[in-house]
CSV table of C-alpha atoms and ligand atoms in Angstrom, one decimal:
chain,number,residue,atom,x,y,z
A,6,UNK,CA,29.2,-23.5,38.0
A,7,UNK,CA,27.8,-25.5,35.3
A,8,UNK,CA,29.2,-23.7,31.7
A,9,UNK,CA,26.2,-24.0,29.2
A,10,UNK,CA,27.1,-25.0,26.2
A,11,UNK,CA,23.7,-23.4,24.2
A,12,UNK,CA,25.1,-20.3,22.4
A,13,UNK,CA,23.5,-17.1,23.6
A,14,UNK,CA,20.6,-15.1,22.8
A,15,UNK,CA,21.2,-13.1,20.4
A,16,UNK,CA,20.5,-9.7,20.9
A,17,UNK,CA,17.2,-8.7,20.6
A,18,UNK,CA,15.8,-6.1,17.3
A,19,UNK,CA,13.4,-3.3,18.7
A,20,UNK,CA,11.1,-2.1,16.1
A,21,UNK,CA,12.8,1.1,15.8
A,22,UNK,CA,16.5,1.8,17.6
A,23,UNK,CA,16.7,5.8,18.7
A,24,UNK,CA,19.3,5.1,21.1
A,25,UNK,CA,21.6,3.5,18.1
A,26,UNK,CA,20.7,6.7,16.4
A,27,UNK,CA,21.6,9.0,19.6
A,28,UNK,CA,25.1,7.0,19.5
A,29,UNK,CA,25.8,7.9,15.8
A,30,UNK,CA,24.2,11.8,16.2
A,31,UNK,CA,25.7,12.1,19.6
A,32,UNK,CA,27.6,15.3,19.0
A,33,UNK,CA,25.9,16.9,16.4
A,34,UNK,CA,23.0,16.8,19.2
A,35,UNK,CA,24.9,17.0,21.9
A,36,UNK,CA,26.2,20.5,20.7
A,37,UNK,CA,22.7,21.9,19.3
A,38,UNK,CA,21.1,21.6,22.4
A,39,UNK,CA,23.5,22.6,24.8
A,40,UNK,CA,23.3,26.4,22.9
A,41,UNK,CA,20.0,26.6,23.2
A,42,UNK,CA,20.3,26.1,26.9
A,43,UNK,CA,23.2,28.8,27.0
A,44,UNK,CA,21.0,31.4,25.2
A,45,UNK,CA,17.9,30.1,26.8
A,46,UNK,CA,15.0,31.0,24.3
A,47,UNK,CA,12.9,28.1,24.9
A,48,UNK,CA,9.8,29.7,23.1
A,49,UNK,CA,10.8,30.5,19.3
A,50,UNK,CA,14.6,30.6,19.5
A,51,UNK,CA,16.7,31.3,16.9
A,52,UNK,CA,16.7,27.5,15.9
A,53,UNK,CA,13.0,27.6,14.9
A,54,UNK,CA,13.4,29.9,12.5
A,55,UNK,CA,16.9,28.4,11.5
A,56,UNK,CA,15.2,24.8,11.0
A,57,UNK,CA,11.8,26.1,9.4
A,58,UNK,CA,14.5,27.2,7.0
A,59,UNK,CA,16.2,24.6,6.5
A,60,UNK,CA,12.8,22.2,6.5
A,61,UNK,CA,11.3,24.3,3.6
A,62,UNK,CA,14.2,24.5,1.6
A,63,UNK,CA,14.4,20.0,1.8
A,64,UNK,CA,10.9,20.4,1.0
A,65,UNK,CA,10.6,22.8,-2.3
A,66,UNK,CA,7.9,24.2,-0.2
A,67,UNK,CA,8.5,28.5,0.0
A,68,UNK,CA,6.6,28.5,3.5
A,69,UNK,CA,7.7,27.1,6.5
A,70,UNK,CA,5.8,26.7,10.4
A,71,UNK,CA,6.8,24.7,12.7
A,72,UNK,CA,4.0,23.7,15.6
A,73,UNK,CA,3.9,21.3,18.0
A,74,UNK,CA,2.9,18.6,17.2
A,75,UNK,CA,1.7,16.4,13.3
A,76,UNK,CA,-2.0,16.6,15.4
A,77,UNK,CA,-2.1,20.4,15.6
A,78,UNK,CA,-0.1,20.8,12.5
A,79,UNK,CA,-2.9,19.1,10.9
A,80,UNK,CA,-5.6,21.7,13.2
A,81,UNK,CA,-4.2,24.8,12.4
A,82,UNK,CA,-4.4,23.6,9.3
A,83,UNK,CA,-7.9,23.2,9.1
A,84,UNK,CA,-8.2,25.9,11.6
A,85,UNK,CA,-7.5,28.4,8.5
A,86,UNK,CA,-9.5,26.9,6.6
A,87,UNK,CA,-12.5,27.3,9.2
A,88,UNK,CA,-13.3,23.9,9.1
A,89,UNK,CA,-16.3,23.5,11.4
A,90,UNK,CA,-19.7,22.4,12.0
A,91,UNK,CA,-21.7,21.1,8.8
A,92,UNK,CA,-18.8,20.6,7.1
A,93,UNK,CA,-17.6,16.7,4.9
A,94,UNK,CA,-14.1,16.2,5.2
A,95,UNK,CA,-12.6,12.7,3.0
A,96,UNK,CA,-10.0,10.7,4.2
A,97,UNK,CA,-8.6,7.1,3.9
A,98,UNK,CA,-10.1,5.0,6.7
A,99,UNK,CA,-6.7,3.4,6.7
A,100,UNK,CA,-4.6,5.7,8.8
A,101,UNK,CA,-3.9,6.9,13.0
A,102,UNK,CA,-6.8,7.7,14.7
A,103,UNK,CA,-5.2,11.6,14.5
A,104,UNK,CA,-6.0,12.1,11.4
A,105,UNK,CA,-9.6,11.3,11.8
A,106,UNK,CA,-10.0,12.8,16.2
A,107,UNK,CA,-8.8,17.1,14.4
A,108,UNK,CA,-11.5,17.1,12.1
A,109,UNK,CA,-14.1,16.1,14.6
A,110,UNK,CA,-13.1,18.2,17.6
A,111,UNK,CA,-14.0,20.8,15.2
A,112,UNK,CA,-16.8,20.1,14.8
A,113,UNK,CA,-16.7,18.8,11.6
A,114,UNK,CA,-18.0,15.3,10.5
A,115,UNK,CA,-15.0,12.5,8.3
A,116,UNK,CA,-16.3,10.9,5.5
A,117,UNK,CA,-14.6,7.4,5.7
A,118,UNK,CA,-13.3,6.2,1.9
A,119,UNK,CA,-11.2,3.0,1.6
A,120,UNK,CA,-8.0,2.1,0.6
A,121,UNK,CA,-6.7,0.3,-2.5
A,122,UNK,CA,-5.0,-2.6,-1.9
A,123,UNK,CA,-0.9,-2.1,-2.1
A,124,UNK,CA,0.1,1.2,-1.7
A,125,UNK,CA,-2.8,0.9,1.3
A,126,UNK,CA,-3.3,4.6,0.4
A,127,UNK,CA,-6.7,6.4,-0.7
A,128,UNK,CA,-8.7,4.9,-3.1
A,129,UNK,CA,-8.9,8.2,-5.6
A,130,UNK,CA,-12.1,6.1,-7.2
A,131,UNK,CA,-14.0,5.7,-4.2
A,132,UNK,CA,-13.6,8.8,-3.1
A,133,UNK,CA,-14.9,10.4,-5.8
A,134,UNK,CA,-18.3,8.3,-5.3
A,135,UNK,CA,-18.2,9.6,-1.9
A,136,UNK,CA,-18.2,13.0,-2.7
A,137,UNK,CA,-20.9,12.4,-4.4
A,138,UNK,CA,-23.0,10.3,-3.0
A,139,UNK,CA,-22.4,13.9,-0.2
A,140,UNK,CA,-23.3,16.4,-2.3
A,141,UNK,CA,-26.4,14.2,-3.5
A,142,UNK,CA,-27.6,13.7,0.8
A,143,UNK,CA,-27.2,17.8,0.6
A,144,UNK,CA,-26.7,17.4,4.4
A,145,UNK,CA,-22.8,18.4,4.7
A,146,UNK,CA,-21.1,21.1,2.9
A,147,UNK,CA,-18.1,19.4,1.3
A,148,UNK,CA,-14.9,20.4,2.2
A,149,UNK,CA,-11.6,19.2,2.1
A,150,UNK,CA,-10.1,16.1,1.4
A,151,UNK,CA,-7.2,14.8,3.1
A,152,UNK,CA,-4.6,12.2,1.3
A,153,UNK,CA,-3.3,10.5,4.2
A,154,UNK,CA,1.1,9.5,3.5
A,155,UNK,CA,0.7,5.6,5.0
A,156,UNK,CA,4.4,4.2,5.9
A,157,UNK,CA,5.7,6.9,4.3
A,158,UNK,CA,4.4,6.4,0.6
A,159,UNK,CA,3.0,9.7,-1.2
A,160,UNK,CA,-0.7,8.8,-1.7
A,161,UNK,CA,-1.7,9.3,-5.7
A,162,UNK,CA,-1.1,13.2,-5.6
A,163,UNK,CA,-1.6,13.0,-9.6
A,164,UNK,CA,-5.4,11.7,-9.1
A,165,UNK,CA,-6.8,13.4,-6.1
A,166,UNK,CA,-5.9,17.2,-7.3
A,167,UNK,CA,-8.3,16.3,-10.0
A,168,UNK,CA,-11.1,15.0,-7.9
A,169,UNK,CA,-10.4,17.9,-5.9
A,170,UNK,CA,-10.2,20.4,-8.3
A,171,UNK,CA,-13.1,19.3,-9.6
A,172,UNK,CA,-15.4,19.2,-6.4
A,173,UNK,CA,-14.2,22.5,-4.9
A,174,UNK,CA,-12.4,21.1,-1.8
A,175,UNK,CA,-8.7,21.6,-0.4
A,176,UNK,CA,-6.7,19.0,-0.8
A,177,UNK,CA,-4.6,18.7,3.2
A,178,UNK,CA,-1.4,15.7,2.9
A,179,UNK,CA,-1.1,14.6,6.8
A,180,UNK,CA,2.4,13.3,5.8
A,181,UNK,CA,3.5,12.7,9.1
A,182,UNK,CA,4.6,9.8,8.1
A,183,UNK,CA,6.7,10.6,4.9
A,184,UNK,CA,8.5,13.4,5.1
A,185,UNK,CA,11.3,13.1,2.6
A,186,UNK,CA,9.3,11.1,0.2
A,187,UNK,CA,9.1,12.2,-3.3
A,188,UNK,CA,6.6,11.5,-5.9
A,189,UNK,CA,8.7,11.6,-9.2
A,190,UNK,CA,10.8,14.3,-8.6
A,191,UNK,CA,8.4,16.1,-5.7
A,192,UNK,CA,9.3,16.3,-2.3
A,193,UNK,CA,6.7,15.4,0.0
A,194,UNK,CA,5.8,18.9,1.3
A,195,UNK,CA,5.3,20.5,-2.5
A,196,UNK,CA,2.8,17.8,-3.6
A,197,UNK,CA,-0.5,19.3,-1.7
A,198,UNK,CA,-1.7,23.3,-1.6
A,199,UNK,CA,-1.1,22.3,2.9
A,200,UNK,CA,1.5,19.7,3.8
A,201,UNK,CA,1.7,18.6,7.2
A,202,UNK,CA,4.7,16.9,8.9
A,203,UNK,CA,5.2,15.0,12.4
A,204,UNK,CA,8.0,15.3,14.4
A,205,UNK,CA,6.7,12.2,17.1
A,206,UNK,CA,10.2,10.1,18.2
A,207,UNK,CA,9.7,7.1,15.8
A,208,UNK,CA,8.6,8.7,12.7
A,209,UNK,CA,11.8,8.5,10.5
A,210,UNK,CA,12.7,12.3,11.0
A,211,UNK,CA,11.6,12.1,14.9
A,212,UNK,CA,12.6,15.2,17.9
A,213,UNK,CA,12.9,14.0,21.2
A,214,UNK,CA,9.2,14.8,21.9
A,215,UNK,CA,6.1,16.3,20.0
A,216,UNK,CA,6.8,18.3,17.0
A,217,UNK,CA,5.5,19.3,13.6
A,218,UNK,CA,5.1,21.7,11.2
A,219,UNK,CA,3.3,22.9,8.0
A,220,UNK,CA,4.3,23.3,4.7
A,221,UNK,CA,2.6,25.4,2.2
A,222,UNK,CA,4.1,28.0,-0.7
A,223,UNK,CA,1.2,30.9,-0.2
A,224,UNK,CA,2.6,32.9,2.1
A,225,UNK,CA,-1.3,34.3,3.4
A,226,UNK,CA,-2.1,31.4,4.6
A,227,UNK,CA,2.0,30.4,6.4
A,228,UNK,CA,0.6,33.8,7.7
A,229,UNK,CA,-2.7,32.6,9.0
A,230,UNK,CA,-0.9,29.2,10.5
A,231,UNK,CA,1.8,31.8,12.3
A,232,UNK,CA,-1.4,33.2,13.7
A,233,UNK,CA,-2.5,30.3,14.3
A,234,UNK,CA,0.2,28.1,16.2
A,235,UNK,CA,0.4,31.4,18.5
A,236,UNK,CA,-2.9,32.3,20.1
A,237,UNK,CA,-3.9,34.1,17.5
A,238,UNK,CA,-1.5,36.6,17.1
A,239,UNK,CA,-0.4,39.1,14.3
A,240,UNK,CA,3.2,39.4,13.6
A,241,UNK,CA,4.1,42.3,16.5
A,242,UNK,CA,2.5,39.8,18.9
A,243,UNK,CA,0.0,42.1,20.4
A,244,UNK,CA,-3.1,42.4,18.0
A,245,UNK,CA,-5.5,39.4,18.2
A,246,UNK,CA,-6.1,38.2,14.6
A,247,UNK,CA,-8.2,35.2,15.2
A,248,UNK,CA,-8.9,32.5,18.3
A,249,UNK,CA,-6.0,30.2,17.8
A,250,UNK,CA,-4.4,27.5,19.9
A,251,UNK,CA,-1.0,27.8,22.0
A,252,UNK,CA,0.7,25.4,18.7
A,253,UNK,CA,4.3,26.5,18.9
A,254,UNK,CA,7.9,24.4,18.0
A,255,UNK,CA,9.5,23.8,21.3
A,256,UNK,CA,13.4,25.5,19.9
A,257,UNK,CA,14.7,22.7,22.1
A,258,UNK,CA,13.1,20.2,19.7
A,259,UNK,CA,14.3,22.5,16.9
A,260,UNK,CA,17.9,22.1,17.1
A,261,UNK,CA,17.3,18.3,17.8
A,262,UNK,CA,15.7,18.3,14.4
A,263,UNK,CA,18.5,20.6,13.0
A,264,UNK,CA,21.3,18.5,13.6
A,265,UNK,CA,19.0,15.4,12.6
A,266,UNK,CA,18.5,16.8,9.5
A,267,UNK,CA,21.7,17.0,8.5
A,268,UNK,CA,21.8,12.5,8.7
A,269,UNK,CA,18.7,13.0,7.3
A,270,UNK,CA,19.3,12.0,3.1
A,271,UNK,CA,21.9,9.3,3.9
A,272,UNK,CA,19.1,7.9,6.8
A,273,UNK,CA,17.1,7.4,4.3
A,274,UNK,CA,18.8,5.6,2.2
A,275,UNK,CA,19.9,3.7,4.5
A,276,UNK,CA,16.4,2.6,5.1
A,277,UNK,CA,15.8,2.0,1.1
A,278,UNK,CA,18.8,-0.4,1.8
A,279,UNK,CA,16.4,-2.0,4.9
A,280,UNK,CA,13.9,-2.0,2.9
A,281,UNK,CA,15.5,-3.6,-0.4
A,282,UNK,CA,16.6,-6.6,1.3
A,283,UNK,CA,13.6,-7.4,3.1
A,284,UNK,CA,12.0,-7.6,-0.5
A,285,UNK,CA,14.3,-9.9,-1.4
A,286,UNK,CA,13.6,-12.4,0.9
A,287,UNK,CA,9.8,-11.8,1.0
A,288,UNK,CA,9.0,-11.0,-3.5
A,289,UNK,CA,7.0,-14.3,-4.4
A,290,UNK,CA,6.6,-15.3,-1.0
A,291,UNK,CA,5.0,-12.5,1.2
A,292,UNK,CA,2.6,-9.9,0.2
A,293,UNK,CA,3.9,-6.5,1.3
A,294,UNK,CA,3.1,-2.8,1.0
A,295,UNK,CA,3.5,-2.6,-2.9
A,296,UNK,CA,6.1,0.7,-3.7
A,297,UNK,CA,4.9,1.8,-7.2
A,298,UNK,CA,8.3,3.3,-9.6
A,299,UNK,CA,8.8,6.8,-9.4
A,300,UNK,CA,6.8,7.0,-5.5
A,301,UNK,CA,9.6,7.0,-3.3
A,302,UNK,CA,8.6,6.1,0.1
A,303,UNK,CA,10.4,7.3,3.3
A,304,UNK,CA,9.6,3.9,4.8
A,305,UNK,CA,8.4,5.0,8.1
A,306,UNK,CA,7.8,1.3,8.2
A,307,UNK,CA,7.2,-1.9,6.5
A,308,UNK,CA,4.7,-3.2,6.6
A,309,UNK,CA,3.7,-7.1,5.8
A,310,UNK,CA,0.4,-8.8,4.8
A,311,UNK,CA,-0.7,-12.2,6.2
A,312,UNK,CA,-2.7,-14.7,7.8
A,313,UNK,CA,-2.7,-15.4,11.0
A,314,UNK,CA,-0.9,-12.2,12.1
A,315,UNK,CA,-1.3,-12.3,16.2
A,316,UNK,CA,0.4,-15.6,16.0
A,317,UNK,CA,3.2,-14.3,14.1
A,318,UNK,CA,3.8,-11.2,16.0
A,319,UNK,CA,3.9,-13.8,19.4
A,320,UNK,CA,6.6,-16.5,17.4
A,321,UNK,CA,8.9,-13.0,16.4
A,322,UNK,CA,8.7,-11.6,19.7
A,323,UNK,CA,9.9,-14.4,21.7
A,324,UNK,CA,12.7,-14.6,19.2
A,325,UNK,CA,13.8,-10.8,20.4
A,326,UNK,CA,12.2,-9.1,17.0
A,327,UNK,CA,10.4,-6.3,18.0
A,328,UNK,CA,7.3,-5.6,15.9
A,329,UNK,CA,4.0,-3.7,15.3
A,330,UNK,CA,0.8,-4.0,14.3
A,331,UNK,CA,-0.7,-1.0,12.2
A,332,UNK,CA,-3.6,-0.3,12.4
A,333,UNK,CA,-5.7,-2.6,14.4
A,334,UNK,CA,-8.7,-1.6,13.6
A,335,UNK,CA,-9.9,0.9,10.7
A,336,UNK,CA,-10.9,4.4,12.3
A,337,UNK,CA,-14.3,3.9,10.7
A,338,UNK,CA,-15.0,0.7,13.4
A,339,UNK,CA,-13.0,2.7,16.3
A,340,UNK,CA,-15.6,3.0,18.7
A,341,UNK,CA,-16.0,6.7,18.7
A,342,UNK,CA,-16.2,6.9,15.0
A,343,UNK,CA,-18.8,4.3,14.6
A,344,UNK,CA,-21.5,7.3,14.0
A,345,UNK,CA,-19.9,8.8,11.6
A,346,UNK,CA,-20.3,5.8,9.2
A,347,UNK,CA,-20.4,4.0,6.9
A,348,UNK,CA,-20.4,0.3,9.2
A,349,UNK,CA,-18.8,-2.7,9.3
A,350,UNK,CA,-18.2,-4.6,5.8
A,351,UNK,CA,-18.5,-1.1,3.8
A,352,UNK,CA,-14.8,-0.4,3.2
A,353,UNK,CA,-13.0,-4.2,2.6
A,354,UNK,CA,-10.1,-3.5,2.2
A,355,UNK,CA,-9.4,-1.0,5.0
A,356,UNK,CA,-10.9,-3.8,7.4
A,357,UNK,CA,-9.0,-6.4,5.2
A,358,UNK,CA,-5.6,-4.7,6.3
A,359,UNK,CA,-6.5,-3.7,10.2
A,360,UNK,CA,-6.7,-7.7,9.8
A,361,UNK,CA,-3.0,-8.6,8.6
A,362,UNK,CA,-0.8,-5.8,8.1
A,363,UNK,CA,2.2,-6.2,10.2
A,364,UNK,CA,5.5,-3.8,10.7
A,365,UNK,CA,9.1,-5.4,10.7
A,366,UNK,CA,11.9,-3.6,12.6
A,367,UNK,CA,13.1,-0.5,9.7
A,368,UNK,CA,15.6,1.8,11.1
A,369,UNK,CA,18.7,3.6,9.7
A,370,UNK,CA,20.9,0.9,11.6
A,371,UNK,CA,19.8,-2.3,11.3
A,372,UNK,CA,22.7,-4.1,10.2
A,373,UNK,CA,22.6,-7.3,7.3
A,374,UNK,CA,22.8,-10.1,9.4
A,375,UNK,CA,19.7,-8.5,11.5
A,376,UNK,CA,18.0,-7.7,8.4
A,377,UNK,CA,18.6,-11.7,7.3
A,378,UNK,CA,16.9,-12.5,11.6
A,379,UNK,CA,14.0,-10.5,11.0
A,380,UNK,CA,13.0,-12.0,7.7
A,381,UNK,CA,14.4,-16.3,8.1
A,382,UNK,CA,12.4,-15.3,11.1
A,383,UNK,CA,8.9,-14.3,9.5
A,384,UNK,CA,9.2,-17.0,6.4
A,385,UNK,CA,9.5,-19.6,9.2
A,386,UNK,CA,6.5,-18.3,11.3
A,387,UNK,CA,4.3,-17.7,8.2
A,388,UNK,CA,3.0,-20.7,7.1
A,389,UNK,CA,2.6,-21.6,3.5
B,7,LIG,C1,1.9,10.6,13.9
B,7,LIG,C2,0.6,10.4,13.1
B,7,LIG,C3,-0.4,11.8,13.1
B,7,LIG,C4,-0.2,12.7,14.6
B,7,LIG,O1,1.1,13.4,14.5
B,7,LIG,P1,2.0,13.7,16.4
B,7,LIG,O2,3.1,14.5,15.6
B,7,LIG,O3,1.8,12.1,17.0
B,7,LIG,O4,0.7,14.2,16.7
B,7,LIG,C5,-0.7,12.0,12.9
B,7,LIG,N1,-1.5,11.0,11.5
B,7,LIG,C6,-0.9,10.3,10.6
B,7,LIG,C7,-0.2,9.4,9.8
B,7,LIG,C8,0.3,9.7,12.1
B,7,LIG,O5,0.9,8.8,12.1
């Protein structure tokens, strides 16, 4: 038997580490799940209302409605606004495909808007131009703006709200990636009239399966959301008020999320520690998504923007370092969305970002030596 003198390969560093989080939170999570198994109220059990209250309190919103996913949160929000055929829904061209999928499924037309370099969020100036264009053409009815808080960074709601107001459009926050983030001292959930959140496992506040929520200050709107998530049923669950969907948050997911919410504030601080450490390595050397002052990101992702991205990703993978590409293409260039325009070359920042982005490992359980190893591997792989 040979005794290899080579150093053992260091342990792989996954992009997201849900196992490490479970080891840390196991007693609280197990206790919560056990309680649900014992009372057996798996659909709209007591944990759902308890979680809705806790989430609303955290976000500083009056009402929270737990739903089956972030996608269904967007769906229910748009159904409540009766968005459908002939309507234009404005959104950044750079987002997860669910943002565009929902209005298309409702028969509406997504209108793609370019993003700002730096924050990578929707560009309010380009948004205004495209709203004017649609109005002038007179073919579609401008109805809604969906702001996406990309990678956890809140969009520029202070600029978007006046645009929505002036043009008579509703403003919906796709906060699937940003629960826990802040704009000034306002929490995500109180930055727009309606906010859609996702609890997909890898989001900053993630369940153990699909889940989502809607947040609003408007009691009437919250009542509509409650009806729509339950096949349109009224509070007595007898009368049908509207054509809805099966869109409820599972009791088991609410139980897991209640346990995770306890640790969430601390996890956000840990994510901030990781991002600050990456920043120290990269500032002046590698472009990253910017995080303007007064805008506290939930840091769903830490994105770098580099040339030759695919080669760097492969080099990291060979070193056991996970990374992810969000996204390979901007929405307007995805084949099923091409027909909505505006075609290749029209949204240059979104198109360039899709070629250059790479998201590095980001979670609360990364330690300093892992962060250093990732950053050094990135710096070595990126050609000066
Ligand atoms: C994850 C995500 C969604 C969809 O959330 P699900 O819970 O997976 O349905 C929507 N929009 C954005 C921007 C997302 O990142």
